CSV table of C-alpha atoms in Angstrom, one decimal:
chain,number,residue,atom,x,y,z
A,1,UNK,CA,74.9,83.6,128.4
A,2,UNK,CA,76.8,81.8,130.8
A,3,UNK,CA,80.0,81.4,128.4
A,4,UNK,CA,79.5,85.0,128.3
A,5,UNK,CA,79.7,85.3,132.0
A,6,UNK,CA,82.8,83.6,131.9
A,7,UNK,CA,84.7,85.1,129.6
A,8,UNK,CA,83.7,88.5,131.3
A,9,UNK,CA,85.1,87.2,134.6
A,10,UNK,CA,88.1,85.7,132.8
A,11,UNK,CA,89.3,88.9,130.7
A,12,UNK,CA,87.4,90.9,132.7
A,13,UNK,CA,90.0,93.1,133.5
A,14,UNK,CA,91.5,93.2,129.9
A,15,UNK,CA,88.3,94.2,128.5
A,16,UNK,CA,88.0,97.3,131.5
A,17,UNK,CA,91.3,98.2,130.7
A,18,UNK,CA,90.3,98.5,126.8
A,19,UNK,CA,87.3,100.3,127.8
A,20,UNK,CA,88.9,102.9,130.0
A,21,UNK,CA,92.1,103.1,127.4
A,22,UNK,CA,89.4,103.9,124.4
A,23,UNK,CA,87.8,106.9,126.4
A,24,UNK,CA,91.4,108.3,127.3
A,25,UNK,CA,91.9,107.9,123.8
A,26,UNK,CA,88.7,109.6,122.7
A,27,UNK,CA,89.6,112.4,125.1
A,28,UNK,CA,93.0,112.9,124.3
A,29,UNK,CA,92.0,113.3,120.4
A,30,UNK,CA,88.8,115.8,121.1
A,31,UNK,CA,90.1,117.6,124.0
A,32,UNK,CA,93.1,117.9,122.9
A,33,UNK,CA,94.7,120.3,120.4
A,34,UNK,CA,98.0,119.3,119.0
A,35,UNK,CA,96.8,115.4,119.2
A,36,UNK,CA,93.4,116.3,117.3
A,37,UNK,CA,95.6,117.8,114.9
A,38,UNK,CA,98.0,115.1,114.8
A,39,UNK,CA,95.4,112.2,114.8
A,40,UNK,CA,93.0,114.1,112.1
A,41,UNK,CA,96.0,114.7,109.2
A,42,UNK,CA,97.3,110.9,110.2
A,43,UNK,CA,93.5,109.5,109.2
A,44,UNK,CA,93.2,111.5,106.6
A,45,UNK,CA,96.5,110.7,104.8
A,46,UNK,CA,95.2,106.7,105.9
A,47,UNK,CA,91.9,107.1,104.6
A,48,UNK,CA,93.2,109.0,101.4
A,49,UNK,CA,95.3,106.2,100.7
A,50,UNK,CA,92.9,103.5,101.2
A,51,UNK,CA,90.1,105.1,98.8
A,52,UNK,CA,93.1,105.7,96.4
A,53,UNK,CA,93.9,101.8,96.5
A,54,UNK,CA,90.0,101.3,96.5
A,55,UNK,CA,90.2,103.8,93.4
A,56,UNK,CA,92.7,101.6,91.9
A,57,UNK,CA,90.4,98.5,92.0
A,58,UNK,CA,87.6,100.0,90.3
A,59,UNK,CA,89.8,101.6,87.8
A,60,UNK,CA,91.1,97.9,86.9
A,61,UNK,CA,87.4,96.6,86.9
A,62,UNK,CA,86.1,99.4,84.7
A,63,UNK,CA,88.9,98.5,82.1
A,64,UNK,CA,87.6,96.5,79.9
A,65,UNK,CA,84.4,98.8,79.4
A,66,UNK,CA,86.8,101.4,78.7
A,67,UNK,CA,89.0,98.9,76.3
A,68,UNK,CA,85.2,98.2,74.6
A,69,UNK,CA,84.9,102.5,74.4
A,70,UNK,CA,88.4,102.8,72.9
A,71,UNK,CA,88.2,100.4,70.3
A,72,UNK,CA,84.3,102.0,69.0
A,73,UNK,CA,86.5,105.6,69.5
A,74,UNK,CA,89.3,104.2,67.5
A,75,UNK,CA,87.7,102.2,64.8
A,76,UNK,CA,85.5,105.5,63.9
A,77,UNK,CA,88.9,107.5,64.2
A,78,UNK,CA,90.4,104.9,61.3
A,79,UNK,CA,87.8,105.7,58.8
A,80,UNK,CA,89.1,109.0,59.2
A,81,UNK,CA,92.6,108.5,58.0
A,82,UNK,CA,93.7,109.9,54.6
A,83,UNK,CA,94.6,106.4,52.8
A,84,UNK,CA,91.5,105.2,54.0
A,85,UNK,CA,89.2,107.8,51.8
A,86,UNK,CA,88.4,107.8,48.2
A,87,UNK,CA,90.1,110.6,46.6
A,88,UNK,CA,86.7,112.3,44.9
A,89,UNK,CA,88.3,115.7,43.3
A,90,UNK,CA,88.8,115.5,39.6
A,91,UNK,CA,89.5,119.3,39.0
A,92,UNK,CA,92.0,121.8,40.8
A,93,UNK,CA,89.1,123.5,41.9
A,94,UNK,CA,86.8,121.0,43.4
A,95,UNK,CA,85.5,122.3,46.7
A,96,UNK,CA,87.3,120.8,49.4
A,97,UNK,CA,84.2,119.3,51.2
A,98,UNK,CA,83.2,117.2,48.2
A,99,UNK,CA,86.8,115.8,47.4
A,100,UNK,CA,87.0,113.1,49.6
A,101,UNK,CA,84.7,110.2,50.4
A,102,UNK,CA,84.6,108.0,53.2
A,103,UNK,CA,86.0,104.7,51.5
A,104,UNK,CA,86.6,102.0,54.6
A,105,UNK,CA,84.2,101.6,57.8
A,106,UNK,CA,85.8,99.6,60.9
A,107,UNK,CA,84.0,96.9,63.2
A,108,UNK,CA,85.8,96.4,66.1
A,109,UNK,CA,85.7,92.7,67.0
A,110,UNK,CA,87.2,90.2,69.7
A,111,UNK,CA,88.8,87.2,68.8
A,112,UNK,CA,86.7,84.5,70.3
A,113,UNK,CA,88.5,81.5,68.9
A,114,UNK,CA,92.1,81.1,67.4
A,115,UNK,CA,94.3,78.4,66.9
A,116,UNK,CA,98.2,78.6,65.6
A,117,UNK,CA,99.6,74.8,66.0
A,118,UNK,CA,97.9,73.9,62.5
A,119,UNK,CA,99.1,74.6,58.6
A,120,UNK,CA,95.5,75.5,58.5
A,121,UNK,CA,94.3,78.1,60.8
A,122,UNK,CA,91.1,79.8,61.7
A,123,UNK,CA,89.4,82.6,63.8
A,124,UNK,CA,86.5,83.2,65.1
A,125,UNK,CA,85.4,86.4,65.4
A,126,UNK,CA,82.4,87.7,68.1
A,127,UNK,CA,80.6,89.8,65.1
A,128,UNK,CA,78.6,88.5,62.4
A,129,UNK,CA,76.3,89.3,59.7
A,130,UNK,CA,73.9,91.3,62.2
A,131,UNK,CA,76.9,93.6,62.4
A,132,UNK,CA,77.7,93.9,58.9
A,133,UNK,CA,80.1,91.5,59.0
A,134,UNK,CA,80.6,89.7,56.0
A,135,UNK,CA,82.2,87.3,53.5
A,136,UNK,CA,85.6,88.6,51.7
A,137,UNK,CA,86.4,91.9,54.1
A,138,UNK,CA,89.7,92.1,55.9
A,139,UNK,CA,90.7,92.0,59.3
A,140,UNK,CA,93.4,93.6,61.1
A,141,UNK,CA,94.5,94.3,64.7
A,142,UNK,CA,96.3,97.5,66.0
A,143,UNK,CA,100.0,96.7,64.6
A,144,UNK,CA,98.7,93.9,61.9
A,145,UNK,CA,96.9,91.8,59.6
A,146,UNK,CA,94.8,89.2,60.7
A,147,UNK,CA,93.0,87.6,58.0
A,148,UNK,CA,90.2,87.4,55.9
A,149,UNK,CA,86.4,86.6,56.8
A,150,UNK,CA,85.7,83.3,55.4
A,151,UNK,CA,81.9,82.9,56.9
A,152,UNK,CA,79.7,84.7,58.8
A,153,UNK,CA,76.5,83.5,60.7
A,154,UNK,CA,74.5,86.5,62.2
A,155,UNK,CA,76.4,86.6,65.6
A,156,UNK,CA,79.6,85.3,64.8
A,157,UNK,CA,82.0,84.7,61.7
A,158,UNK,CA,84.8,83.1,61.0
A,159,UNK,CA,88.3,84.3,59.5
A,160,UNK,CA,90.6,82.5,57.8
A,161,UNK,CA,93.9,83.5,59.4
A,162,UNK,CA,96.9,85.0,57.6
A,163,UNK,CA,98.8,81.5,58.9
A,164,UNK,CA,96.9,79.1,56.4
A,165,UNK,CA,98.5,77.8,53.6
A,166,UNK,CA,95.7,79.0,50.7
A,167,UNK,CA,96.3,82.7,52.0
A,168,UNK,CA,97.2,85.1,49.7
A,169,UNK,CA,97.4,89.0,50.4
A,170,UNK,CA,98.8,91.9,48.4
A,171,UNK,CA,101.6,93.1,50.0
A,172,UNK,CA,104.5,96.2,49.2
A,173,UNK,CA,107.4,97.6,50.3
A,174,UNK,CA,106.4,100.6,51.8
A,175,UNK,CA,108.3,103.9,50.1
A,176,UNK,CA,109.5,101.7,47.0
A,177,UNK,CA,106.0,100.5,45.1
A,178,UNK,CA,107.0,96.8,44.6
A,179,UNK,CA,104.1,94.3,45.3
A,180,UNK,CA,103.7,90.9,45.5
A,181,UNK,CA,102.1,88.0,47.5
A,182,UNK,CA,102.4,87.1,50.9
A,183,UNK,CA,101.8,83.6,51.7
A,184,UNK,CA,102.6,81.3,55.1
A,185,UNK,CA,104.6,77.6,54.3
A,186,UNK,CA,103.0,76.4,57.5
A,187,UNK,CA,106.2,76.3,60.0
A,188,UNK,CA,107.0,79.5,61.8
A,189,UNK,CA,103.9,81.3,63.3
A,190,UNK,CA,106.0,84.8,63.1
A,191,UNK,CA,107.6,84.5,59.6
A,192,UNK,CA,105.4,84.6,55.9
A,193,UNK,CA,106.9,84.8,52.8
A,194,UNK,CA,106.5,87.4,50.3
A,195,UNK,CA,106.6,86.2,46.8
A,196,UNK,CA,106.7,87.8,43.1
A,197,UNK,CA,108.9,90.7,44.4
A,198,UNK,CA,111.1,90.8,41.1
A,199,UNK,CA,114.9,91.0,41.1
A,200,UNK,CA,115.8,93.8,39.8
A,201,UNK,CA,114.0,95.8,43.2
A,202,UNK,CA,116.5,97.1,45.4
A,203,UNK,CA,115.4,96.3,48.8
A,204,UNK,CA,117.3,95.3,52.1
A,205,UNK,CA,116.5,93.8,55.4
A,206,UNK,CA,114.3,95.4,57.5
A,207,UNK,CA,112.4,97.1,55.1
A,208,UNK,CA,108.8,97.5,56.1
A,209,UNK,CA,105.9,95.3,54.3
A,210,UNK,CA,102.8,96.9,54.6
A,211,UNK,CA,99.4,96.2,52.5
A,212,UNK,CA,99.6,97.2,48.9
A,213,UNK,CA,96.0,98.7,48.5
A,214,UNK,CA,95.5,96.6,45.2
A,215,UNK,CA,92.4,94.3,46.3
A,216,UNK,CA,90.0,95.9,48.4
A,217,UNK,CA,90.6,93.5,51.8
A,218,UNK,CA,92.8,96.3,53.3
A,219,UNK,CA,93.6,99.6,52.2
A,220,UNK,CA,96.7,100.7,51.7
A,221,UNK,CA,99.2,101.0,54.1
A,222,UNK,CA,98.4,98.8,56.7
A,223,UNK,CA,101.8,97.7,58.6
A,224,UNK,CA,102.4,93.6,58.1
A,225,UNK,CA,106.1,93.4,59.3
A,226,UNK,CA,109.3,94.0,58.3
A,227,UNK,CA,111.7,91.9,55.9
A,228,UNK,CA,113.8,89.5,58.3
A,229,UNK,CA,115.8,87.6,55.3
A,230,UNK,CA,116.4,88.1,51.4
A,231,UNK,CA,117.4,84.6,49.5
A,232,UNK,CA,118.2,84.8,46.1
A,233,UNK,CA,116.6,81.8,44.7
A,234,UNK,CA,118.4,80.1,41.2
A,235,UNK,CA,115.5,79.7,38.9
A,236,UNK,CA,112.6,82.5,38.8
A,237,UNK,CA,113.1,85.9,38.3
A,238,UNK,CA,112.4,86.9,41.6
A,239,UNK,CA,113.2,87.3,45.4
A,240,UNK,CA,112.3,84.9,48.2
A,241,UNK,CA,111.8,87.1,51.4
A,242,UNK,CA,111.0,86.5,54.7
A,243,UNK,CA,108.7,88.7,56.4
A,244,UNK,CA,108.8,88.7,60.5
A,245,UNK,CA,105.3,89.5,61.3
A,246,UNK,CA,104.5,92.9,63.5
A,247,UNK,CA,101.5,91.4,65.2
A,248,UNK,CA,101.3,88.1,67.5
A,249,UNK,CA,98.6,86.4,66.1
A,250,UNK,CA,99.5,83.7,68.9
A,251,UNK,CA,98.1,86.4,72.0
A,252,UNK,CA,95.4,88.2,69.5
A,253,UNK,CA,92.0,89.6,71.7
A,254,UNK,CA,90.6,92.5,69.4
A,255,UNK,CA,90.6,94.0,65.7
A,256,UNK,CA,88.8,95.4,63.6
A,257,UNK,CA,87.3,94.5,60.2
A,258,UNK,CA,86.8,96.5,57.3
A,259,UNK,CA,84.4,97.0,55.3
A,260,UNK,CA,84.7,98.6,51.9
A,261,UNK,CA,82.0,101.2,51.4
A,262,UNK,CA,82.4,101.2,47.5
A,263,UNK,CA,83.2,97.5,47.1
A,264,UNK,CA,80.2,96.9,44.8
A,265,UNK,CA,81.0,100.5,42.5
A,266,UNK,CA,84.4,98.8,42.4
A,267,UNK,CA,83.4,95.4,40.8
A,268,UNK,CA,80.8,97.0,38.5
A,269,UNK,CA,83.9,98.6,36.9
A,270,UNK,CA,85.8,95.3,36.9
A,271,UNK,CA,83.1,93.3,35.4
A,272,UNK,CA,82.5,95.2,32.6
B,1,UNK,CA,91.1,96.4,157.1
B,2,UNK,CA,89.1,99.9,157.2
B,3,UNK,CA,93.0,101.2,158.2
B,4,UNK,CA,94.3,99.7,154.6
B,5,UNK,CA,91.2,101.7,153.4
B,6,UNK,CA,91.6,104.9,155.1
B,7,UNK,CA,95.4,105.0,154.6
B,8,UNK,CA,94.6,104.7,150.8
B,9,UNK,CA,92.3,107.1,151.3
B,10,UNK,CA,94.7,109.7,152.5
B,11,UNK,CA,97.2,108.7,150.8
B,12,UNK,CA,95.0,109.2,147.7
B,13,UNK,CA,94.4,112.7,148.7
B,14,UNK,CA,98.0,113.8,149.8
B,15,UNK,CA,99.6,112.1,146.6
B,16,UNK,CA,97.3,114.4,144.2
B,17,UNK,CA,97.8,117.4,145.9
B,18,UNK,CA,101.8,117.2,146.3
B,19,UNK,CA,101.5,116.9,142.4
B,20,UNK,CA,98.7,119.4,141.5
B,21,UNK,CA,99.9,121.7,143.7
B,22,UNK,CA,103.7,121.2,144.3
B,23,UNK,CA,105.2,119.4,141.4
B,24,UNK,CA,102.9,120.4,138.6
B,25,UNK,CA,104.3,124.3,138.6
B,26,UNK,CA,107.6,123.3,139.5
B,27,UNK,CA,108.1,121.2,136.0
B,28,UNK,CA,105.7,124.0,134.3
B,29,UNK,CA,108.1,127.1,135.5
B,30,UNK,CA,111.0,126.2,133.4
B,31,UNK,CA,110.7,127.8,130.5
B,32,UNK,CA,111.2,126.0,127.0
B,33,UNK,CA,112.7,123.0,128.7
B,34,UNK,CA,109.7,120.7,129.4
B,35,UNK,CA,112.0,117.4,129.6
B,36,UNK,CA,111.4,116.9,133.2
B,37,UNK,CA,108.0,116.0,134.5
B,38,UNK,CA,107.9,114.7,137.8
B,39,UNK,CA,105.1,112.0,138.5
B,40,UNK,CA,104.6,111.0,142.3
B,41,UNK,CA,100.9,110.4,142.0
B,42,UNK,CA,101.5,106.5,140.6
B,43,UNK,CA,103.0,105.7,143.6
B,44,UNK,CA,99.3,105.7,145.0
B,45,UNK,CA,98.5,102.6,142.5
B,46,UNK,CA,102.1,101.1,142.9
B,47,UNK,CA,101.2,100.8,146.8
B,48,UNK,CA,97.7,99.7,146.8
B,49,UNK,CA,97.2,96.2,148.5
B,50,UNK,CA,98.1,92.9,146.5
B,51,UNK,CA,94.8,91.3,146.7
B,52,UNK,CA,93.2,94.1,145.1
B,53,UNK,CA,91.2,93.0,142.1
B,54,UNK,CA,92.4,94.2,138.7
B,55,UNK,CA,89.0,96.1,137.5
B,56,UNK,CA,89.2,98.0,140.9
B,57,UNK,CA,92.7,98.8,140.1
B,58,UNK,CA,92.0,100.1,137.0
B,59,UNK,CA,88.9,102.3,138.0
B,60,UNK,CA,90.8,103.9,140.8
B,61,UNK,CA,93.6,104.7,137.9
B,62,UNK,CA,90.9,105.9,135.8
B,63,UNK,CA,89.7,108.5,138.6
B,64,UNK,CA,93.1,109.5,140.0
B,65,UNK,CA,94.5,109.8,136.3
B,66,UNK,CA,91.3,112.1,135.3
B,67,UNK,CA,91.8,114.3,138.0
B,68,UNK,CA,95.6,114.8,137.4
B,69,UNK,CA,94.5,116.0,133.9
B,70,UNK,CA,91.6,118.4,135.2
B,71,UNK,CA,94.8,120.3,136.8
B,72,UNK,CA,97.1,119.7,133.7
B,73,UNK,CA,94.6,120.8,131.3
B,74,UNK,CA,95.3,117.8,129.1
B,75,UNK,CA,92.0,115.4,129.1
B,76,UNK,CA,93.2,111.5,129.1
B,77,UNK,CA,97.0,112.1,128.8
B,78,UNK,CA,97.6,111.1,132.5
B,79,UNK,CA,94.8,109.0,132.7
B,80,UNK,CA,95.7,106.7,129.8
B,81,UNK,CA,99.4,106.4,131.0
B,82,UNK,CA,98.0,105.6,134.7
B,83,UNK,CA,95.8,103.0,133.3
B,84,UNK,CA,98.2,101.5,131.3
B,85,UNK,CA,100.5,101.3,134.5
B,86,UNK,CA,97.8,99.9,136.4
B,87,UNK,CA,97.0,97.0,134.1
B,88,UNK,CA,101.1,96.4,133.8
B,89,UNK,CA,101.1,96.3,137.6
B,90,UNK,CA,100.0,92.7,137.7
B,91,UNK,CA,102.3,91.0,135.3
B,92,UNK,CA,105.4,93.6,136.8
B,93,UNK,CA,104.6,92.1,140.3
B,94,UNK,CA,104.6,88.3,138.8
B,95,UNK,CA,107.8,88.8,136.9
B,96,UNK,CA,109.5,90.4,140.4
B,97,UNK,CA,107.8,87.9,142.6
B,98,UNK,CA,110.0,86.7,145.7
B,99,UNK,CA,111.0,83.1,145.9
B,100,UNK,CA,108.7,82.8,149.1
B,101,UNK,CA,106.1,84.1,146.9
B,102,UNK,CA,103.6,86.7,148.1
B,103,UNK,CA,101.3,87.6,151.3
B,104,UNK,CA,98.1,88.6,149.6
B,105,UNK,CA,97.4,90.3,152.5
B,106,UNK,CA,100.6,92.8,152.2
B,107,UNK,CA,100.4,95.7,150.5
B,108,UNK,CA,103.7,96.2,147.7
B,109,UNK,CA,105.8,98.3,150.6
B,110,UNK,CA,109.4,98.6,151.2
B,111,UNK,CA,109.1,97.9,154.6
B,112,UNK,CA,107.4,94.7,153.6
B,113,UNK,CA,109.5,93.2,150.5
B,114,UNK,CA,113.1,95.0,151.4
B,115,UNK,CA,114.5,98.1,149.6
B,116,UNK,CA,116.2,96.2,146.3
B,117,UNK,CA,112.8,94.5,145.6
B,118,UNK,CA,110.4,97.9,146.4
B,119,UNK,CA,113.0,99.5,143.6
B,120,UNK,CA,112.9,97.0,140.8
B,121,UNK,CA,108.9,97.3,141.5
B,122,UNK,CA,108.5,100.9,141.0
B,123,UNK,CA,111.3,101.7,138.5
B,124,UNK,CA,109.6,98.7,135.9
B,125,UNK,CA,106.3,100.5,136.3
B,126,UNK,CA,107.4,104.1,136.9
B,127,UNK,CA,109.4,104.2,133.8
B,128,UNK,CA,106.6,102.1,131.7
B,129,UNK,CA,104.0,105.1,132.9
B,130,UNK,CA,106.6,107.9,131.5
B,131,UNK,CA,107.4,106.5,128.3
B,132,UNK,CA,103.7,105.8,128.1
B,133,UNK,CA,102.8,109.4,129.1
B,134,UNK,CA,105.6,111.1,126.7
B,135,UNK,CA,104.6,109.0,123.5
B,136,UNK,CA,101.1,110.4,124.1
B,137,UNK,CA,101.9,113.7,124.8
B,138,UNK,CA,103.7,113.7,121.7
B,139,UNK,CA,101.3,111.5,119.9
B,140,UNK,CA,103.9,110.3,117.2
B,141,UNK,CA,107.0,108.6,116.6
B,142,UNK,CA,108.7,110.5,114.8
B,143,UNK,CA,110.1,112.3,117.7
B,144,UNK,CA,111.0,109.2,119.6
B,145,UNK,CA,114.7,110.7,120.9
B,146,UNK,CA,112.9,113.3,122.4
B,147,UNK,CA,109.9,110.9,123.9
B,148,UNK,CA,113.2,108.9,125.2
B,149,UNK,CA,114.8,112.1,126.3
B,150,UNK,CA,111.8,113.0,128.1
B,151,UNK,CA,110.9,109.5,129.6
B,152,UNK,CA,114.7,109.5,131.2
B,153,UNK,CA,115.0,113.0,132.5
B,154,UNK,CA,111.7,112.4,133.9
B,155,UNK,CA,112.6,109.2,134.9
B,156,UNK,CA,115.7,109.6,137.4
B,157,UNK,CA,113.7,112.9,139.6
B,158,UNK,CA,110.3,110.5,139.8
B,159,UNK,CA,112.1,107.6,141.0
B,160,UNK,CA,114.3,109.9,143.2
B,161,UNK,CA,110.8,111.5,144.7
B,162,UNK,CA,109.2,108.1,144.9
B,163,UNK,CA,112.4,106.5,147.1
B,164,UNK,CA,112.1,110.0,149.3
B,165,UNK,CA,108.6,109.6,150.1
B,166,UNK,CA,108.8,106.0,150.9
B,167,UNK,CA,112.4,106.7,153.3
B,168,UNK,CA,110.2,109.5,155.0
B,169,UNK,CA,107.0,107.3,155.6
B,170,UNK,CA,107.9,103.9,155.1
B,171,UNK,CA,104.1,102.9,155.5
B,172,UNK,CA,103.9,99.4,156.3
B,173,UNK,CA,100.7,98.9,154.2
């Protein structure tokens, strides 16, 4: 109280001077036309822009609920896409309802776990069997491949990545039909190689390599990368090609996996 | 001392009405061309006695500054320049401060501190009251060639009015 005192006595005529100066002030914006008019629009284009910044803020909290929203959106957009359903029509005439099934369901995931540095490389996924996420379906990202579930437990599974050595996924030349495999030698994380692509193709860099729709890990059409170098090797009868990848897997967060609705119709048929 | 008081006093008195009365329609008559303003009312706080305290100071400001604006019709415009002034008027009168240093009993006067001293004194804080009372009035910053426009041509008929009154007086106190 007595430090109080003190300081009173000491600024004592600072603090007056504030007091009296805040009155004036109050007066001259009430009382006062053209300053009230002034002072109001100058607050209000202050406190606009404060609750815009404030705006801003939540905007960026809120993101990655509204990343979480997208992918669910976008995954139930996928199944929607024309190479994605089963063609059902079998006459000229069947009713347009009935000739198309739903052939691939997506399960958007977030990579929890990745590595790159190794020749054998794995990913752990955030989705498991609890999800319907199982052993053998595909996983991809927004501009890629990613790999192939090797495991799941019920809350997580694990994918072995398109950079391991034992990988081995159908892959075409989008436009001209060819397929053959693409497989990683263990060195570059952005190039793969795409194998069994016979000679007499004609092909050139920069041709896109996209999946070939022949197993059913992916459906057709999925974008892999483009063709970065063509080597015409002495002995077999056919290309060695390097594919630069279209997808990082070195920054991957999300994808999706697929799951094939008629995988078990399909290896009825292949059994017998 | 009840003389220093009752001087004030009527000094307080004749100072407001030569502006409400006087001045005030003079700088209102011209039409369009509200540049000048002439202030004489801030010679009351520019001559009030050295050992005055500051809150007194500024409480008398406050009053004389409110009823300037009851006349003006312009609630706190005057009185916040006033204030202002009277809070500047301590560290003006240390930064002009003779090399004898002051008689706390003297009130700031010509006849007591000489003519060049009195002017220095009262331009400083006359000029730091207009500017003040224009960038109110205005209320932005926009328009600060016309705040300086005003603050000048307001400036040089002030002063002039302020060195008249204190040539026809020259009150000792």
């Amino acid at each position: 109280m007595g430090n109080l005192l003190q300081l009173l006595l000491r600024y004592g005529g600072f603090l007056l001077f504030l007091l009296l100066e805040g009155i004036c002030f109050y007066m001259i914006v009430r009382y006062n036309k053209k300053q009230n008019l002034i002072f109001t629009s100058t607050s209000n284009i202050f406190v606009g822009s404060i609750l815009d910044q404030y705006d801003d803020v939540a905007k960026f909290i809120r993101l990655s609920e509204d990343v979480d929203l997208l992918r669910k959106e976008n995954a139930r957009l996928k199944s929607f896409i024309k190479t994605d359903l089963y063609d059902n029509s079998y006459r000229l005439d069947t009713f347009l309802g009935d000739s198309v099934r739903m052939r691939y369901e997506y399960i958007p995931v977030k990579v929890i776990n990745n590595s790159i540095a190794k020749k054998d490389n794995h990913i752990t996924l955030n989705k498991g069997i609890d999800h319907e996420v199982q052993k053998h379906m595909g996983v991809i990202s927004n501009n890629g491949v990613i790999g192939v579930v090797k495991n799941s437990s019920c809350c997580f599974s694990s994918v072995m990545s398109i950079l391991h050595r034992q990988t081995r996924i159908s892959a075409s030349i989008r436009s001209k039909g060819y397929f053959g495999s693409l497989v990683w030698n263990g060195e570059n994380s952005r190039i793969m190689q795409l194998n069994e692509i016979p000679r007499h193709a004609i092909i050139v860099v920069g041709d896109t390599v996209e999946t070939s729709g022949n197993s059913n890990l992916f459906p057709k059409g999925v974008q892999i990368g483009i063709i970065k170098e063509i080597n015409r090797k002495e002995g077999p009868n056919s290309y060695d090609i390097q594919v630069e990848l279209s997808n990082d897997i070195a920054n991957l967060q999300y994808g999706y996996v697929i799951k094939d609705l008629m995988k078990k119709q399909l290896e009825e048929a292949i059994d017998e | 001392m009840s003389n220093i008081v009752f001087v004030n006093i009527l000094r307080f008195l004749a100072l407001y009405f030569l502006q409400v009365l006087i001045l005030r329609p003079a700088s209102i008559g011209w039409e369009g061309f509200f540049y000048v303003n002439v202030h004489i009312y801030p010679l009351f706080i520019l001559l009030l006695p050295l050992r005055m305290s500051k809150p007194a100071i500024l409480l008398l400001a406050f009053v004389m500054g409110l009823l300037i604006d009851m006349f003006y019709d312009s609630p706190g415009i005057h009185t916040s320049a006033l204030l202002f002034m009277a809070y500047a008027r301590s560290y003006v009168l240390s930064y002009v401060e003779p090399r004898e240093g002051y008689n706390v009993n003297y009130s700031p006067t010509k006849k007591r501190f000489g003519l060049n001293w009195f002017f220095q004194y009262a331009s400083i804080l006359i000029a730091l009251q207009l500017f003040f009372y224009h960038s109110v009035e205005e209320f932005t910053f926009v328009y600060i060639i016309d705040i300086l426009l005003k603050t000048f041509y307001s400036y040089l008929l002030s002063i002039i009015f302020i060195m008249m009154v204190m040539f026809l007086f020259n009150p000792t106190d």
